[in-house]
mmCIF file of C-alpha atoms and ligand atoms in Angstrom:
data_model
loop_
_atom_site.group_PDB
_atom_site.id
_atom_site.type_symbol
_atom_site.label_atom_id
_atom_site.label_comp_id
_atom_site.label_asym_id
_atom_site.label_seq_id
_atom_site.Cartn_x
_atom_site.Cartn_y
_atom_site.Cartn_z
ATOM 1 C CA MET A 189 -27.424 -44.489 38.122
ATOM 2 C CA LEU A 190 -25.892 -41.344 39.698
ATOM 3 C CA MET A 191 -26.507 -38.537 37.141
ATOM 4 C CA LEU A 192 -24.403 -35.481 37.766
ATOM 5 C CA LEU A 193 -25.537 -33.409 35.039
ATOM 6 C CA PRO A 194 -26.281 -29.846 34.572
ATOM 7 C CA GLY A 195 -29.663 -30.968 33.677
ATOM 8 C CA PRO A 196 -31.792 -32.894 33.591
ATOM 9 C CA VAL A 197 -30.953 -33.769 37.122
ATOM 10 C CA GLN A 198 -30.788 -36.582 39.296
ATOM 11 C CA THR A 199 -34.266 -36.852 40.900
ATOM 12 C CA ARG A 200 -36.021 -38.548 43.856
ATOM 13 C CA PRO A 201 -38.063 -41.565 43.748
ATOM 14 C CA GLU A 202 -41.378 -39.835 44.973
ATOM 15 C CA VAL A 203 -40.998 -37.322 41.941
ATOM 16 C CA ARG A 204 -40.551 -40.129 39.002
ATOM 17 C CA ALA A 205 -43.251 -42.411 41.120
ATOM 18 C CA VAL A 206 -46.100 -40.110 39.966
ATOM 19 C CA MET A 207 -45.045 -40.475 36.265
ATOM 20 C CA ALA A 208 -46.417 -43.889 36.306
ATOM 21 C CA GLU A 209 -50.381 -42.691 36.049
ATOM 22 C CA ASP A 210 -52.532 -41.736 32.854
ATOM 23 C CA ILE A 211 -53.863 -38.356 33.897
ATOM 24 C CA ALA A 212 -56.280 -36.223 31.479
ATOM 25 C CA PRO A 213 -54.943 -32.650 31.611
ATOM 26 C CA TRP A 214 -58.708 -31.257 30.931
ATOM 27 C CA ASP A 215 -59.949 -33.342 33.825
ATOM 28 C CA ASP A 216 -61.560 -31.005 36.791
ATOM 29 C CA GLU A 217 -59.384 -32.338 39.525
ATOM 30 C CA PHE A 218 -56.163 -32.082 37.333
ATOM 31 C CA ARG A 219 -57.421 -28.768 36.496
ATOM 32 C CA ALA A 220 -57.782 -27.690 40.172
ATOM 33 C CA GLU A 221 -54.462 -29.303 40.842
ATOM 34 C CA TYR A 222 -52.572 -27.063 38.098
ATOM 35 C CA ALA A 223 -54.507 -23.793 39.122
ATOM 36 C CA ALA A 224 -53.127 -24.559 42.425
ATOM 37 C CA MET A 225 -49.385 -24.654 41.495
ATOM 38 C CA ARG A 226 -49.449 -21.591 39.750
ATOM 39 C CA PRO A 227 -49.126 -19.289 42.485
ATOM 40 C CA ARG A 228 -46.682 -21.682 44.236
ATOM 41 C CA ILE A 229 -44.376 -20.924 41.182
ATOM 42 C CA VAL A 230 -44.726 -17.278 41.478
ATOM 43 C CA LYS A 231 -43.691 -17.413 44.977
ATOM 44 C CA VAL A 232 -40.767 -19.691 43.994
ATOM 45 C CA ALA A 233 -39.764 -16.655 41.744
ATOM 46 C CA GLY A 234 -40.410 -14.019 44.364
ATOM 47 C CA GLY A 235 -43.368 -12.329 42.924
ATOM 48 C CA VAL A 236 -46.496 -11.096 44.312
ATOM 49 C CA GLU A 237 -49.704 -12.627 43.382
ATOM 50 C CA GLY A 238 -52.020 -10.055 41.612
ATOM 51 C CA GLU A 239 -48.467 -8.298 40.388
ATOM 52 C CA HIS A 240 -46.997 -11.241 38.958
ATOM 53 C CA VAL A 241 -48.000 -14.398 37.100
ATOM 54 C CA SER A 242 -46.569 -17.936 36.125
ATOM 55 C CA LEU A 243 -46.554 -18.646 32.485
ATOM 56 C CA PRO A 244 -45.823 -22.450 31.817
ATOM 57 C CA LEU A 245 -45.420 -23.419 28.692
ATOM 58 C CA PRO A 246 -44.662 -27.507 27.732
ATOM 59 C CA GLY A 247 -41.141 -28.162 26.250
ATOM 60 C CA CYS A 248 -37.461 -27.488 26.973
ATOM 61 C CA GLY A 249 -35.855 -24.443 28.346
ATOM 62 C CA HIS A 250 -34.699 -23.086 24.936
ATOM 63 C CA MET A 251 -38.355 -22.897 24.307
ATOM 64 C CA VAL A 252 -39.599 -20.910 27.045
ATOM 65 C CA VAL A 253 -36.267 -18.665 26.513
ATOM 66 C CA GLU A 254 -37.288 -17.933 22.990
ATOM 67 C CA ALA A 255 -40.783 -17.312 23.825
ATOM 68 C CA ALA A 256 -39.755 -14.728 26.465
ATOM 69 C CA ILE A 257 -37.774 -12.879 23.721
ATOM 70 C CA ARG A 258 -40.442 -13.216 21.365
ATOM 71 C CA THR A 259 -43.150 -11.921 23.785
ATOM 72 C CA PHE A 260 -41.318 -9.239 25.646
ATOM 73 C CA VAL A 261 -38.979 -7.711 22.581
ATOM 74 C CA PRO A 262 -40.739 -6.652 19.561
ATOM 75 C CA ALA A 263 -39.924 -8.105 16.550
ATOM 76 C CA GLY A 264 -37.148 -6.138 14.913
ATOM 77 C CA GLY A 265 -36.282 -4.664 18.473
ATOM 78 C CA ARG A 266 -32.585 -4.455 20.179
ATOM 79 C CA LEU A 267 -31.657 -6.991 22.854
ATOM 80 C CA LEU A 268 -28.223 -6.485 24.289
ATOM 81 C CA VAL A 269 -27.089 -9.848 25.241
ATOM 82 C CA VAL A 270 -24.449 -10.410 27.653
ATOM 83 C CA GLN A 271 -22.145 -12.777 26.147
ATOM 84 C CA ASN A 272 -19.927 -14.548 28.358
ATOM 85 C CA GLY A 273 -20.578 -18.167 27.835
ATOM 86 C CA GLY A 274 -22.344 -21.169 25.630
ATOM 87 C CA TYR A 275 -25.475 -20.726 26.945
ATOM 88 C CA ALA A 276 -25.590 -17.110 26.264
ATOM 89 C CA ASP A 277 -24.393 -17.543 22.551
ATOM 90 C CA ARG A 278 -27.538 -20.157 22.597
ATOM 91 C CA LEU A 279 -29.660 -17.231 23.893
ATOM 92 C CA ALA A 280 -28.177 -14.887 21.174
ATOM 93 C CA ARG A 281 -29.042 -17.535 18.137
ATOM 94 C CA LEU A 282 -32.532 -17.860 19.293
ATOM 95 C CA ALA A 283 -33.013 -14.038 19.482
ATOM 96 C CA THR A 284 -31.285 -13.555 15.943
ATOM 97 C CA GLU A 285 -33.808 -16.315 14.584
ATOM 98 C CA ALA A 286 -36.680 -15.012 15.740
ATOM 99 C CA GLY A 287 -35.881 -11.673 14.115
ATOM 100 C CA ARG A 288 -34.998 -9.631 17.203
ATOM 101 C CA ILE A 289 -31.362 -7.765 16.630
ATOM 102 C CA VAL A 290 -29.036 -8.744 19.142
ATOM 103 C CA VAL A 291 -26.254 -6.578 20.172
ATOM 104 C CA PRO A 292 -23.484 -8.730 21.951
ATOM 105 C CA LEU A 293 -21.342 -7.688 24.977
ATOM 106 C CA HIS A 294 -18.882 -10.214 24.572
ATOM 107 C CA HIS A 295 -16.776 -10.900 28.021
ATOM 108 C CA PRO A 296 -14.654 -13.804 28.994
ATOM 109 C CA ASP A 297 -16.206 -16.850 29.562
ATOM 110 C CA ASN A 298 -14.487 -17.896 32.959
ATOM 111 C CA GLU A 299 -15.611 -14.392 34.756
ATOM 112 C CA PRO A 300 -18.841 -12.721 35.134
ATOM 113 C CA CYS A 301 -19.563 -9.379 33.137
ATOM 114 C CA PRO A 302 -18.397 -6.441 35.366
ATOM 115 C CA PRO A 303 -21.183 -3.749 35.936
ATOM 116 C CA ALA A 304 -19.265 -0.836 34.694
ATOM 117 C CA LYS A 305 -18.925 -3.004 31.348
ATOM 118 C CA LEU A 306 -22.452 -3.341 30.885
ATOM 119 C CA GLU A 307 -23.423 0.296 32.158
ATOM 120 C CA ALA A 308 -20.708 1.457 29.172
ATOM 121 C CA ALA A 309 -22.426 -0.603 26.370
ATOM 122 C CA LEU A 310 -25.649 0.499 27.630
ATOM 123 C CA ALA A 311 -24.508 4.483 27.279
ATOM 124 C CA ALA A 312 -23.106 3.408 23.690
ATOM 125 C CA ASN A 313 -26.438 1.382 22.618
ATOM 126 C CA PRO A 314 -29.456 3.805 23.321
ATOM 127 C CA GLU A 315 -31.463 2.177 20.884
ATOM 128 C CA VAL A 316 -31.381 -1.262 23.123
ATOM 129 C CA THR A 317 -34.426 -1.716 24.731
ATOM 130 C CA HIS A 318 -33.675 -5.053 26.432
ATOM 131 C CA VAL A 319 -30.499 -6.672 28.076
ATOM 132 C CA ALA A 320 -30.903 -10.328 28.107
ATOM 133 C CA VAL A 321 -29.084 -12.104 31.113
ATOM 134 C CA VAL A 322 -27.617 -15.828 31.485
ATOM 135 C CA VAL A 323 -27.645 -15.954 34.893
ATOM 136 C CA SER A 324 -25.626 -19.419 36.100
ATOM 137 C CA GLU A 325 -23.982 -19.790 32.614
ATOM 138 C CA THR A 326 -23.741 -23.467 32.185
ATOM 139 C CA GLY A 327 -20.775 -23.737 30.034
ATOM 140 C CA THR A 328 -18.422 -22.740 32.827
ATOM 141 C CA GLY A 329 -20.154 -22.282 36.074
ATOM 142 C CA ILE A 330 -19.694 -18.855 36.317
ATOM 143 C CA VAL A 331 -22.693 -16.553 37.923
ATOM 144 C CA ASN A 332 -23.971 -13.521 36.030
ATOM 145 C CA ASP A 333 -25.725 -11.840 39.472
ATOM 146 C CA PRO A 334 -28.825 -10.282 38.675
ATOM 147 C CA ALA A 335 -27.853 -8.137 42.396
ATOM 148 C CA VAL A 336 -25.155 -6.493 40.444
ATOM 149 C CA LEU A 337 -26.215 -6.157 36.761
ATOM 150 C CA GLY A 338 -29.825 -5.153 37.501
ATOM 151 C CA PRO A 339 -29.382 -1.906 38.837
ATOM 152 C CA VAL A 340 -27.203 -0.820 36.071
ATOM 153 C CA ILE A 341 -30.119 -2.101 33.576
ATOM 154 C CA ARG A 342 -32.525 -0.179 36.081
ATOM 155 C CA ALA A 343 -30.523 2.936 35.980
ATOM 156 C CA ALA A 344 -30.068 3.194 31.964
ATOM 157 C CA GLY A 345 -34.083 2.694 31.690
ATOM 158 C CA ARG A 346 -33.952 -0.743 30.050
ATOM 159 C CA ARG A 347 -35.782 -4.122 30.860
ATOM 160 C CA LEU A 348 -34.230 -7.358 31.983
ATOM 161 C CA ILE A 349 -34.729 -10.670 30.693
ATOM 162 C CA CYS A 350 -33.669 -13.381 33.042
ATOM 163 C CA ASP A 351 -32.268 -16.789 31.842
ATOM 164 C CA ALA A 352 -32.708 -18.102 35.248
ATOM 165 C CA VAL A 353 -32.817 -21.503 34.034
ATOM 166 C CA SER A 354 -29.669 -23.487 35.523
ATOM 167 C CA GLY A 355 -29.309 -21.842 39.054
ATOM 168 C CA PHE A 356 -33.249 -21.006 39.438
ATOM 169 C CA ALA A 357 -34.732 -21.605 43.270
ATOM 170 C CA ALA A 358 -30.945 -22.382 44.204
ATOM 171 C CA LEU A 359 -29.486 -18.849 43.605
ATOM 172 C CA PRO A 360 -31.374 -16.063 45.686
ATOM 173 C CA PHE A 361 -33.638 -14.084 43.039
ATOM 174 C CA ARG A 362 -36.932 -12.303 43.710
ATOM 175 C CA ILE A 363 -38.685 -10.561 40.855
ATOM 176 C CA ALA A 364 -40.332 -8.345 42.923
ATOM 177 C CA ASP A 365 -37.020 -6.715 44.120
ATOM 178 C CA HIS A 366 -36.290 -6.191 40.142
ATOM 179 C CA PRO A 367 -38.867 -3.522 38.993
ATOM 180 C CA GLU A 368 -36.277 -3.655 35.586
ATOM 181 C CA CYS A 369 -37.340 -7.513 34.851
ATOM 182 C CA ASP A 370 -39.880 -8.104 32.281
ATOM 183 C CA VAL A 371 -39.558 -11.958 33.064
ATOM 184 C CA VAL A 372 -37.461 -14.611 34.444
ATOM 185 C CA VAL A 373 -37.489 -17.894 32.892
ATOM 186 C CA PHE A 374 -36.664 -21.183 34.422
ATOM 187 C CA THR A 375 -37.561 -24.982 33.897
ATOM 188 C CA SER A 376 -38.845 -28.171 35.759
ATOM 189 C CA ASN A 377 -35.655 -30.122 35.689
ATOM 190 C CA LYS A 378 -32.929 -28.393 37.211
ATOM 191 C CA CYS A 379 -32.858 -26.882 40.759
ATOM 192 C CA LEU A 380 -36.382 -27.621 41.498
ATOM 193 C CA GLU A 381 -35.408 -31.196 40.790
ATOM 194 C CA GLY A 382 -38.295 -32.109 38.840
ATOM 195 C CA LEU A 383 -38.366 -34.164 35.536
ATOM 196 C CA PRO A 384 -37.799 -32.625 32.183
ATOM 197 C CA GLY A 385 -41.180 -31.314 30.325
ATOM 198 C CA PHE A 386 -41.873 -27.879 31.186
ATOM 199 C CA GLY A 387 -40.270 -24.505 31.138
ATOM 200 C CA PHE A 388 -42.099 -21.589 33.431
ATOM 201 C CA ALA A 389 -41.785 -17.563 32.861
ATOM 202 C CA VAL A 390 -42.728 -15.620 35.712
ATOM 203 C CA ALA A 391 -43.526 -12.049 34.758
ATOM 204 C CA PRO A 392 -45.237 -8.420 36.041
ATOM 205 C CA ILE A 393 -48.510 -8.596 34.697
ATOM 206 C CA ALA A 394 -48.609 -4.715 33.734
ATOM 207 C CA ARG A 395 -45.629 -5.509 31.376
ATOM 208 C CA LEU A 396 -47.259 -8.537 29.896
ATOM 209 C CA GLU A 397 -50.284 -6.776 29.151
ATOM 210 C CA GLN A 398 -48.481 -4.645 26.986
ATOM 211 C CA CYS A 399 -47.095 -7.006 24.793
ATOM 212 C CA ALA A 400 -49.997 -8.554 22.653
ATOM 213 C CA GLY A 401 -48.995 -9.312 19.060
ATOM 214 C CA ASN A 402 -45.094 -9.128 19.634
ATOM 215 C CA ALA A 403 -44.619 -13.177 19.512
ATOM 216 C CA GLY A 404 -45.083 -13.907 15.739
ATOM 217 C CA SER A 405 -46.036 -17.354 17.191
ATOM 218 C CA TRP A 406 -48.878 -18.382 18.691
ATOM 219 C CA VAL A 407 -47.004 -21.453 20.476
ATOM 220 C CA MET A 408 -44.437 -19.421 21.661
ATOM 221 C CA ASP A 409 -46.772 -16.396 23.070
ATOM 222 C CA LEU A 410 -46.707 -15.767 26.414
ATOM 223 C CA HIS A 411 -48.930 -13.499 26.243
ATOM 224 C CA ASP A 412 -51.613 -15.411 24.775
ATOM 225 C CA VAL A 413 -50.782 -18.077 27.823
ATOM 226 C CA TYR A 414 -51.602 -15.074 29.993
ATOM 227 C CA ARG A 415 -54.761 -14.149 28.025
ATOM 228 C CA HIS A 416 -56.186 -18.088 27.873
ATOM 229 C CA ALA A 417 -55.890 -18.348 31.788
ATOM 230 C CA LEU A 418 -58.144 -15.382 31.807
ATOM 231 C CA ARG A 419 -60.577 -16.386 29.470
ATOM 232 C CA ASP A 420 -60.447 -20.187 30.362
ATOM 233 C CA GLY A 421 -59.494 -20.274 33.780
ATOM 234 C CA TRP A 422 -56.181 -20.675 35.609
ATOM 235 C CA GLY A 423 -55.776 -24.757 35.363
ATOM 236 C CA SER A 424 -56.773 -24.708 31.690
ATOM 237 C CA PHE A 425 -54.119 -25.526 29.122
ATOM 238 C CA ARG A 426 -54.145 -24.324 25.198
ATOM 239 C CA PHE A 427 -52.341 -27.140 23.766
ATOM 240 C CA THR A 428 -51.756 -30.894 25.289
ATOM 241 C CA PRO A 429 -49.284 -30.661 28.161
ATOM 242 C CA ALA A 430 -46.203 -32.726 29.138
ATOM 243 C CA VAL A 431 -49.088 -33.599 31.968
ATOM 244 C CA GLN A 432 -46.857 -36.193 33.866
ATOM 245 C CA ALA A 433 -44.408 -33.989 34.121
ATOM 246 C CA LEU A 434 -46.102 -31.417 35.706
ATOM 247 C CA ARG A 435 -47.735 -33.329 38.118
ATOM 248 C CA ALA A 436 -44.092 -34.714 39.396
ATOM 249 C CA PHE A 437 -43.247 -31.035 39.300
ATOM 250 C CA ARG A 438 -45.528 -30.506 42.045
ATOM 251 C CA VAL A 439 -44.253 -33.341 44.188
ATOM 252 C CA ALA A 440 -40.661 -31.856 43.270
ATOM 253 C CA MET A 441 -41.819 -28.359 44.788
ATOM 254 C CA ASP A 442 -43.308 -30.232 47.906
ATOM 255 C CA LEU A 443 -39.925 -31.868 48.300
ATOM 256 C CA TYR A 444 -37.930 -28.412 47.764
ATOM 257 C CA ASP A 445 -40.366 -26.646 50.548
ATOM 258 C CA ALA A 446 -40.056 -29.572 52.762
ATOM 259 C CA GLU A 447 -36.181 -28.941 52.398
ATOM 260 C CA GLY A 448 -36.090 -25.406 53.501
ATOM 261 C CA GLY A 449 -36.419 -24.039 49.805
ATOM 262 C CA GLN A 450 -33.411 -21.678 48.244
ATOM 263 C CA PRO A 451 -31.172 -21.326 51.443
ATOM 264 C CA ALA A 452 -31.392 -25.180 51.932
ATOM 265 C CA ARG A 453 -30.959 -26.195 48.256
ATOM 266 C CA LEU A 454 -28.009 -23.358 48.200
ATOM 267 C CA ALA A 455 -26.333 -24.970 50.913
ATOM 268 C CA ARG A 456 -26.559 -28.101 49.707
ATOM 269 C CA TYR A 457 -25.219 -27.478 46.138
ATOM 270 C CA SER A 458 -22.607 -24.945 47.608
ATOM 271 C CA ARG A 459 -21.724 -28.189 49.776
ATOM 272 C CA ASN A 460 -21.708 -30.430 46.425
ATOM 273 C CA ARG A 461 -19.560 -27.700 44.635
ATOM 274 C CA ASP A 462 -17.021 -27.596 47.185
ATOM 275 C CA VAL A 463 -16.415 -31.582 47.260
ATOM 276 C CA LEU A 464 -16.170 -31.684 43.733
ATOM 277 C CA TYR A 465 -14.218 -28.184 43.291
ATOM 278 C CA ASP A 466 -11.634 -29.747 45.931
ATOM 279 C CA GLY A 467 -11.980 -33.540 44.401
ATOM 280 C CA LEU A 468 -11.144 -32.948 41.051
ATOM 281 C CA GLN A 469 -8.016 -30.987 41.752
ATOM 282 C CA ALA A 470 -6.971 -33.595 43.824
ATOM 283 C CA LEU A 471 -7.359 -35.891 41.060
ATOM 284 C CA GLY A 472 -5.239 -33.648 38.880
ATOM 285 C CA PHE A 473 -8.072 -31.950 37.063
ATOM 286 C CA ARG A 474 -7.405 -27.863 36.366
ATOM 287 C CA PRO A 475 -10.400 -26.018 37.009
ATOM 288 C CA TYR A 476 -11.539 -23.867 34.376
ATOM 289 C CA VAL A 477 -12.886 -21.240 36.462
ATOM 290 C CA ALA A 478 -10.814 -19.461 39.039
ATOM 291 C CA ARG A 479 -12.477 -20.233 42.817
ATOM 292 C CA GLU A 480 -13.727 -17.120 43.331
ATOM 293 C CA ASN A 481 -15.903 -16.922 40.034
ATOM 294 C CA GLN A 482 -17.128 -20.615 40.675
ATOM 295 C CA GLY A 483 -20.827 -20.930 41.203
ATOM 296 C CA PRO A 484 -22.779 -23.656 42.833
ATOM 297 C CA ILE A 485 -24.314 -25.212 39.789
ATOM 298 C CA ILE A 486 -21.944 -26.856 37.820
ATOM 299 C CA VAL A 487 -17.978 -27.346 38.056
ATOM 300 C CA VAL A 488 -15.678 -27.379 34.924
ATOM 301 C CA VAL A 489 -12.314 -28.673 34.355
ATOM 302 C CA HIS A 490 -10.150 -28.949 31.422
ATOM 303 C CA GLN A 491 -9.616 -32.501 30.266
ATOM 304 C CA PRO A 492 -6.294 -33.771 31.023
ATOM 305 C CA ASP A 493 -3.602 -33.187 28.309
ATOM 306 C CA HIS A 494 -2.158 -36.779 28.750
ATOM 307 C CA PRO A 495 -1.198 -38.998 25.947
ATOM 308 C CA ASN A 496 -3.498 -41.756 27.658
ATOM 309 C CA TRP A 497 -6.760 -39.455 27.864
ATOM 310 C CA ASP A 498 -9.570 -40.573 25.535
ATOM 311 C CA PHE A 499 -13.014 -38.539 26.708
ATOM 312 C CA ALA A 500 -15.543 -41.407 25.292
ATOM 313 C CA ARG A 501 -13.502 -43.837 26.899
ATOM 314 C CA PHE A 502 -13.192 -42.242 30.110
ATOM 315 C CA LEU A 503 -17.171 -41.574 30.309
ATOM 316 C CA ARG A 504 -17.763 -45.357 29.235
ATOM 317 C CA GLY A 505 -15.908 -46.290 32.187
ATOM 318 C CA MET A 506 -17.672 -44.014 34.663
ATOM 319 C CA LYS A 507 -21.013 -44.990 33.364
ATOM 320 C CA ALA A 508 -19.823 -49.074 33.813
ATOM 321 C CA ARG A 509 -19.347 -47.360 37.461
ATOM 322 C CA GLY A 510 -22.961 -46.263 37.849
ATOM 323 C CA VAL A 511 -21.904 -42.539 36.940
ATOM 324 C CA ILE A 512 -22.858 -40.345 34.268
ATOM 325 C CA VAL A 513 -21.322 -36.904 33.656
ATOM 326 C CA SER A 514 -21.929 -34.691 30.966
ATOM 327 C CA ASN A 515 -20.300 -35.282 27.231
ATOM 328 C CA HIS A 516 -20.804 -32.258 26.012
ATOM 329 C CA PHE A 517 -18.899 -28.854 26.323
ATOM 330 C CA THR A 518 -19.107 -25.403 25.107
ATOM 331 C CA THR A 519 -15.988 -23.931 25.771
ATOM 332 C CA LYS A 520 -13.227 -23.779 23.032
ATOM 333 C CA ALA A 521 -10.870 -25.532 25.186
ATOM 334 C CA PRO A 522 -11.784 -29.318 25.540
ATOM 335 C CA THR A 523 -13.480 -29.407 28.935
ATOM 336 C CA MET A 524 -15.570 -31.835 30.950
ATOM 337 C CA ARG A 525 -19.033 -30.524 33.213
ATOM 338 C CA VAL A 526 -19.610 -32.239 36.229
ATOM 339 C CA GLY A 527 -22.905 -31.138 37.645
ATOM 340 C CA CYS A 528 -23.773 -30.070 41.565
ATOM 341 C CA ILE A 529 -27.329 -29.883 41.238
ATOM 342 C CA GLY A 530 -29.922 -32.330 41.521
ATOM 343 C CA ALA A 531 -30.829 -34.661 44.481
ATOM 344 C CA VAL A 532 -27.698 -35.579 45.239
ATOM 345 C CA ASP A 533 -25.482 -34.568 48.287
ATOM 346 C CA ALA A 534 -21.468 -34.987 49.306
ATOM 347 C CA ASP A 535 -21.493 -38.466 49.881
ATOM 348 C CA ASP A 536 -22.475 -38.836 46.181
ATOM 349 C CA LEU A 537 -20.094 -36.630 44.988
ATOM 350 C CA ARG A 538 -17.582 -38.281 47.036
ATOM 351 C CA PHE A 539 -18.694 -41.610 45.401
ATOM 352 C CA ALA A 540 -18.416 -39.980 41.906
ATOM 353 C CA LEU A 541 -14.912 -38.909 42.754
ATOM 354 C CA ALA A 542 -13.680 -42.267 43.660
ATOM 355 C CA GLN A 543 -15.226 -43.642 40.291
ATOM 356 C CA MET A 544 -13.171 -41.040 38.666
ATOM 357 C CA ASP A 545 -10.104 -41.999 40.412
ATOM 358 C CA ALA A 546 -10.629 -45.792 39.312
ATOM 359 C CA THR A 547 -11.458 -44.972 35.557
ATOM 360 C CA LEU A 548 -8.177 -42.800 35.572
ATOM 361 C CA GLN A 549 -5.950 -45.476 36.924
ATOM 362 C CA GLU A 550 -7.358 -48.024 34.690
ATOM 363 C CA MET A 551 -6.694 -45.348 31.506
ATOM 364 C CA GLY A 552 -2.921 -45.179 32.717
ATOM 365 C CA ILE A 553 -3.575 -41.976 33.993
ATOM 366 C CA ARG A 554 -1.790 -41.457 37.223
ATOM 367 C CA HIS A 555 -2.614 -38.431 39.716
ATOM 368 C CA ARG A 556 -0.753 -35.316 39.175
ATOM 369 C CA ALA A 557 -0.130 -32.588 41.802
ATOM 370 C CA ALA A 558 -3.130 -30.741 42.551
ATOM 371 C CA ALA A 559 -2.893 -27.417 40.388
HETATM 372 C C1 PLP B 30 -30.368 -25.885 30.697
HETATM 373 C C2 PLP B 30 -30.482 -24.689 30.343
HETATM 374 C C3 PLP B 30 -31.478 -24.175 29.228
HETATM 375 C C4 PLP B 30 -32.369 -24.867 28.973
HETATM 376 O O1 PLP B 30 -32.063 -26.133 28.251
HETATM 377 P P1 PLP B 30 -32.825 -27.171 27.494
HETATM 378 O O2 PLP B 30 -32.230 -28.308 26.824
HETATM 379 O O3 PLP B 30 -33.568 -26.562 26.523
HETATM 380 O O4 PLP B 30 -34.001 -27.890 28.454
HETATM 381 C C5 PLP B 30 -31.559 -22.449 29.000
HETATM 382 N N1 PLP B 30 -30.553 -21.788 30.079
HETATM 383 C C6 PLP B 30 -29.769 -22.489 30.718
HETATM 384 C C7 PLP B 30 -28.316 -21.454 31.065
HETATM 385 C C8 PLP B 30 -29.642 -23.881 30.793
HETATM 386 O O5 PLP B 30 -28.599 -24.101 32.061
#
């Protein structure tokens, strides 16, 4: 099966193979393996060993996003959320339900938030201490670039919380270049092409040390993850982890390095995006995002306005032909999301487009001229 989702993504067989083994997470050998992974994770985030620290948290991406908010924004604190998409809406809900006060900065979901708009919002809200940015908005495929928004946050003396989940390790980001950044979060199963099961935060130690007692949760307290490592060692866990997923992630990081790291991955996903963006239009699909705002992680198109269109039937037809695309959308208008990420290349996407063509024909939907 070819999986074209914005997570979990298609993985390589070498990554999946290591999941087949029983592993004792508290065993000395695995402890050493885990301890050795932690500085590598700091490095992928562009952190500096001794200044930044990696804080793995078993679970899904939303968990580590919530943990980051709880740990760095004190209860009752004010967090401005750059809200231009479905994942930003989710972040705002996580923060609100965790008792943080969300100041929304709404912007249309088909383009990045302009820096001047953020600057004005921060000037108007002096009590806001933190800004949360979803870098690659997985609902639409746009990118809010920390290289553009970060300097505004820094100049205003506020702190950045970076939900980098969907584009991390493909889009360039070095936390060491962003002194305004309190924390960047990502997971094992998106552009790093591991299996689902772990979230990761990378944070400056100096900031983390000021955050004891903020979380209001033991499980989701990243400061406690740090304190535990200092006390029991960098290879130790607080609770039973998704240990197979962690070892698979180590193999995924080996493959990431072997491919050439971030620039190579960005290049491959960008090619995938170009093939998809053009190919979907050739099939008559209308893109949700204009080409100049289209990021390399996910392409979103409008569902066809055709009497024979039936999304569930289209998905069944695709699956029968060996391709899974997302059955979920977050936009107001009905859309379809196709991932560019994972262990897939341009040929895989050409194959997927051919299957879409066949499925549309089977449904009696004739090609329309490209938009
Ligand atoms: C995938 C994703 C998450 C986390 O999703 P989970 O299903 O909880 O792993 C968070 N933010 C963004 C932007 C994402 O793309």
